[in-house]
Amino acid sequence: MQTEEQLRDFILNGHLTYVPHVSLDCAIFGYHSQQLKLLLIKHKAIKDWCLPGGYIKRTETLVEAANRNVKERTGIDNLFLQQFKTFGDPDRARTSQFDEDNWLEAMGVRIDKTNWLIDQTISIGFYAITDFSRTEPQSDMLAVQCTWFDIDNLPKLDFDHDEMVKEALHTMRVQLYHYPIGYNLLPEKFTLTEIHALYETLLGKKLDISNFPKKLIALGLLKKLDEKRSIGAHRSPHLYMFDKARYEEALTEGLVLS
């Protein structure tokens, strides 16, 4: 929503377009140059930072709604998306600094207690992952700031979003062994050192520098190319590519790298 008119219509008439009391929150992880980050937003009239998200259109599937919300914040379509948990604690909003009356007053709209935005809301958590250097974080009338934060230096989060991030990070790290999460985070051709660094960063732990790539090669997930990358005197490591067909086949069978 980029205009006050659009925002006002959303607050007063959004129930005609969106499903009331069910929302999405998206933990969007970003990787680049051995850094793992998380995209956060700050809403107008809300003190602390939050995960980006929004409501589900009546005409959308959950994945379509999550993809739309992620694209609106990153500028990138069709990122890798996974649903990880539903959050429905009746006190999940009451423990925050959020005040509905102050928020609506800041929006310049007066409503009564029957408005569709009032009362308990259940949130469905999704996580996505992308190369953060390729994104263009987007703010709007609701989210006045949208910024990447280092995963080890996050600000205080509002609502139950600290729990959401913890759950999303855990799920992503478990599923890293079963889904092609790293597929779009590397160049088409890469070195073993680069894929080793990617998995170490996403997992947040050290991996054996020799055994980890060997497992990928033994599983047939990587193809060694007749090309090398010159990175200095006497240093020309071989380049590799993912064997996408074998990768997808291995995923259906259950891929175990640990």
Coordinates of N, CA, C and O in Angstrom, one line a residue, residues 30-101:
G30 N 18.7 -14.0 4.1 CA 19.5 -13.6 3.0 C 21.0 -14.1 3.2 O 21.5 -14.0 4.3
Y31 N 21.6 -14.6 2.2 CA 23.0 -15.1 2.2 C 23.8 -14.4 1.1 O 23.3 -14.2 0.0
H32 N 25.0 -14.0 1.5 CA 25.9 -13.4 0.6 C 27.3 -13.3 1.2 O 27.4 -12.8 2.4
S33 N 28.3 -13.8 0.5 CA 29.7 -13.6 1.0 C 29.9 -14.1 2.5 O 30.4 -13.4 3.3
Q34 N 29.4 -15.3 2.7 CA 29.5 -15.9 4.1 C 28.8 -15.1 5.2 O 29.3 -15.2 6.3
Q35 N 27.8 -14.4 4.8 CA 27.0 -13.7 5.8 C 25.5 -14.2 5.7 O 25.0 -14.4 4.6
L36 N 24.9 -14.4 6.9 CA 23.5 -14.7 6.9 C 22.7 -13.6 7.6 O 23.1 -13.2 8.7
K37 N 21.7 -13.1 6.9 CA 20.9 -12.0 7.4 C 19.4 -12.3 7.4 O 19.0 -13.3 6.8
L38 N 18.7 -11.5 8.1 CA 17.2 -11.6 8.2 C 16.6 -10.2 7.9 O 17.0 -9.2 8.3
L39 N 15.6 -10.3 7.0 CA 14.9 -9.0 6.6 C 13.8 -8.7 7.7 O 12.9 -9.5 8.0
L40 N 13.8 -7.5 8.2 CA 12.9 -7.0 9.2 C 12.2 -5.7 8.8 O 12.8 -5.0 8.0
I41 N 11.0 -5.5 9.3 CA 10.3 -4.2 9.0 C 10.0 -3.5 10.3 O 9.9 -4.2 11.4
K42 N 9.8 -2.2 10.2 CA 9.3 -1.5 11.4 C 8.0 -0.8 11.0 O 8.0 0.1 10.1
H43 N 6.9 -1.1 11.6 CA 5.6 -0.5 11.3 C 5.5 0.9 11.9 O 6.0 1.1 13.0
K44 N 4.7 1.7 11.3 CA 4.4 3.0 11.8 C 3.6 2.8 13.1 O 2.7 2.0 13.3
A45 N 4.1 3.5 14.1 CA 3.5 3.6 15.5 C 3.7 2.3 16.3 O 3.0 2.0 17.3
I46 N 4.6 1.4 15.8 CA 5.0 0.2 16.6 C 6.5 0.4 16.9 O 7.3 0.6 16.1
K47 N 6.8 0.2 18.2 CA 8.2 0.5 18.7 C 9.2 -0.4 18.1 O 10.3 0.1 17.6
D48 N 9.0 -1.7 18.2 CA 10.0 -2.7 17.9 C 9.9 -3.2 16.4 O 8.9 -3.0 15.8
W49 N 10.9 -4.0 16.0 CA 10.9 -4.5 14.6 C 10.1 -5.8 14.6 O 9.8 -6.4 15.6
C50 N 9.7 -6.1 13.3 CA 8.8 -7.3 13.1 C 9.3 -8.0 11.8 O 10.0 -7.5 11.0
L51 N 8.8 -9.2 11.7 CA 8.9 -10.0 10.4 C 7.9 -9.4 9.4 O 6.8 -9.0 9.8
P52 N 8.3 -9.3 8.2 CA 7.3 -8.9 7.2 C 6.2 -10.0 7.0 O 6.4 -11.1 7.2
G53 N 5.1 -9.5 6.6 CA 4.0 -10.4 6.4 C 2.7 -9.7 6.0 O 2.8 -8.5 5.6
G54 N 1.6 -10.3 6.1 CA 0.3 -9.7 5.7 C -0.8 -10.7 5.7 O -0.6 -11.9 6.1
Y55 N -1.9 -10.3 5.1 CA -3.1 -11.1 5.1 C -3.2 -11.9 3.8 O -2.5 -11.6 2.8
I56 N -4.1 -12.9 3.8 CA -4.2 -13.8 2.6 C -5.5 -13.4 1.8 O -6.6 -13.3 2.4
K57 N -5.3 -13.2 0.6 CA -6.5 -12.8 -0.3 C -7.4 -14.0 -0.4 O -6.9 -15.2 -0.4
R58 N -8.7 -13.8 -0.5 CA -9.6 -14.8 -0.6 C -9.5 -15.7 -1.8 O -9.9 -16.8 -1.9
T59 N -8.8 -15.2 -2.8 CA -8.6 -15.9 -4.1 C -7.2 -16.6 -4.1 O -6.9 -17.2 -5.1
E60 N -6.4 -16.5 -3.0 CA -5.0 -17.0 -3.1 C -4.9 -18.3 -2.3 O -5.6 -18.6 -1.3
T61 N -3.9 -19.2 -2.7 CA -3.5 -20.2 -1.9 C -2.5 -19.6 -0.9 O -2.0 -18.5 -1.0
L62 N -2.1 -20.4 0.2 CA -1.2 -19.9 1.2 C 0.2 -19.6 0.5 O 0.8 -18.6 0.8
V63 N 0.6 -20.5 -0.3 CA 1.9 -20.3 -1.0 C 1.9 -19.0 -1.9 O 2.9 -18.2 -1.9
E64 N 0.8 -18.8 -2.6 CA 0.7 -17.6 -3.4 C 0.7 -16.4 -2.6 O 1.3 -15.4 -2.9
A65 N 0.0 -16.4 -1.4 CA 0.0 -15.2 -0.5 C 1.4 -15.0 0.0 O 1.9 -13.8 0.1
A66 N 2.1 -16.0 0.4 CA 3.5 -15.9 1.0 C 4.4 -15.4 -0.1 O 5.2 -14.4 0.2
N67 N 4.3 -15.9 -1.3 CA 5.2 -15.4 -2.4 C 4.9 -13.9 -2.7 O 5.8 -13.1 -2.9
R68 N 3.6 -13.5 -2.7 CA 3.3 -12.1 -2.9 C 3.9 -11.2 -1.8 O 4.5 -10.2 -2.1
N69 N 3.8 -11.6 -0.6 CA 4.3 -10.8 0.5 C 5.8 -10.7 0.4 O 6.4 -9.7 0.7
V70 N 6.5 -11.8 0.1 CA 8.0 -11.8 0.0 C 8.4 -11.0 -1.2 O 9.4 -10.2 -1.0
K71 N 7.7 -11.1 -2.3 CA 8.1 -10.2 -3.4 C 7.9 -8.8 -3.1 O 8.7 -7.9 -3.6
E72 N 6.8 -8.4 -2.4 CA 6.6 -7.0 -2.1 C 7.7 -6.4 -1.2 O 8.0 -5.2 -1.3
R73 N 8.4 -7.2 -0.5 CA 9.5 -6.7 0.4 C 10.9 -6.8 -0.2 O 11.8 -6.1 0.1
T74 N 11.1 -7.8 -1.1 CA 12.4 -8.0 -1.7 C 12.5 -7.6 -3.1 O 13.7 -7.4 -3.6
G75 N 11.4 -7.5 -3.8 CA 11.4 -7.3 -5.2 C 11.7 -8.5 -6.1 O 11.9 -8.4 -7.3
I76 N 11.8 -9.7 -5.4 CA 12.1 -10.9 -6.1 C 10.9 -11.9 -6.1 O 10.3 -12.1 -5.0
D77 N 10.6 -12.5 -7.2 CA 9.5 -13.4 -7.3 C 10.0 -14.8 -7.2 O 11.1 -15.2 -7.6
N78 N 9.1 -15.7 -6.7 CA 9.3 -17.2 -6.7 C 10.5 -17.6 -6.0 O 11.3 -18.4 -6.5
L79 N 10.8 -17.1 -4.8 CA 11.9 -17.6 -4.0 C 11.5 -18.9 -3.4 O 10.3 -19.3 -3.4
F80 N 12.5 -19.6 -2.9 CA 12.3 -20.9 -2.2 C 11.5 -20.6 -1.0 O 11.9 -19.8 -0.1
L81 N 10.3 -21.2 -0.8 CA 9.4 -21.0 0.3 C 9.1 -22.3 1.0 O 8.8 -23.3 0.3
Q82 N 9.0 -22.2 2.3 CA 8.6 -23.4 3.1 C 7.7 -22.9 4.3 O 8.2 -22.0 5.0
Q83 N 6.6 -23.5 4.5 CA 5.8 -23.3 5.7 C 6.4 -24.0 6.9 O 6.9 -25.2 6.7
F84 N 6.6 -23.4 8.0 CA 7.3 -24.0 9.1 C 6.4 -24.2 10.4 O 6.6 -25.1 11.1
K85 N 5.5 -23.3 10.7 CA 4.7 -23.5 11.9 C 3.5 -22.5 11.9 O 3.6 -21.4 11.2
T86 N 2.5 -22.8 12.6 CA 1.3 -21.9 12.8 C 1.3 -21.4 14.3 O 1.5 -22.2 15.2
F87 N 1.1 -20.1 14.4 CA 1.2 -19.5 15.8 C -0.2 -19.0 16.1 O -0.7 -18.1 15.5
G88 N -0.8 -19.6 17.2 CA -2.1 -19.2 17.6 C -2.4 -18.9 19.0 O -3.5 -18.9 19.5
D89 N -1.3 -18.6 19.8 CA -1.4 -18.3 21.2 C -2.4 -17.1 21.4 O -2.2 -16.1 20.7
P90 N -3.4 -17.2 22.2 CA -4.3 -16.1 22.3 C -3.7 -14.8 22.9 O -4.2 -13.8 22.7
D91 N -2.5 -15.0 23.5 CA -1.9 -13.8 24.1 C -0.7 -13.3 23.2 O 0.1 -12.5 23.7
R92 N -0.6 -13.8 22.0 CA 0.6 -13.5 21.2 C 0.7 -12.0 20.9 O 1.8 -11.5 20.7
A93 N -0.4 -11.3 20.8 CA -0.3 -9.8 20.6 C -0.3 -9.0 21.8 O 0.2 -7.9 21.9
R94 N -0.9 -9.5 22.9 CA -1.0 -8.8 24.1 C 0.3 -8.5 24.8 O 0.4 -7.6 25.6
T95 N 1.3 -9.4 24.6 CA 2.5 -9.2 25.3 C 3.5 -8.2 24.6 O 4.6 -8.0 25.0
S96 N 3.0 -7.6 23.5 CA 3.9 -6.7 22.7 C 3.6 -5.3 23.1 O 2.8 -4.9 24.0
Q97 N 4.4 -4.4 22.5 CA 4.2 -2.9 22.7 C 3.1 -2.4 21.8 O 2.9 -1.2 21.8
F98 N 2.4 -3.3 21.0 CA 1.4 -2.8 20.1 C 0.1 -2.4 20.8 O -0.4 -3.0 21.6
D99 N -0.3 -1.2 20.4 CA -1.6 -0.7 20.9 C -2.5 -0.3 19.7 O -2.2 0.6 18.9
E100 N -3.6 -1.1 19.6 CA -4.4 -0.9 18.4 C -4.9 0.5 18.2 O -5.0 1.1 17.1
D101 N -5.4 1.1 19.3 CA -5.9 2.5 19.2 C -4.9 3.5 18.8 O -5.1 4.3 17.9

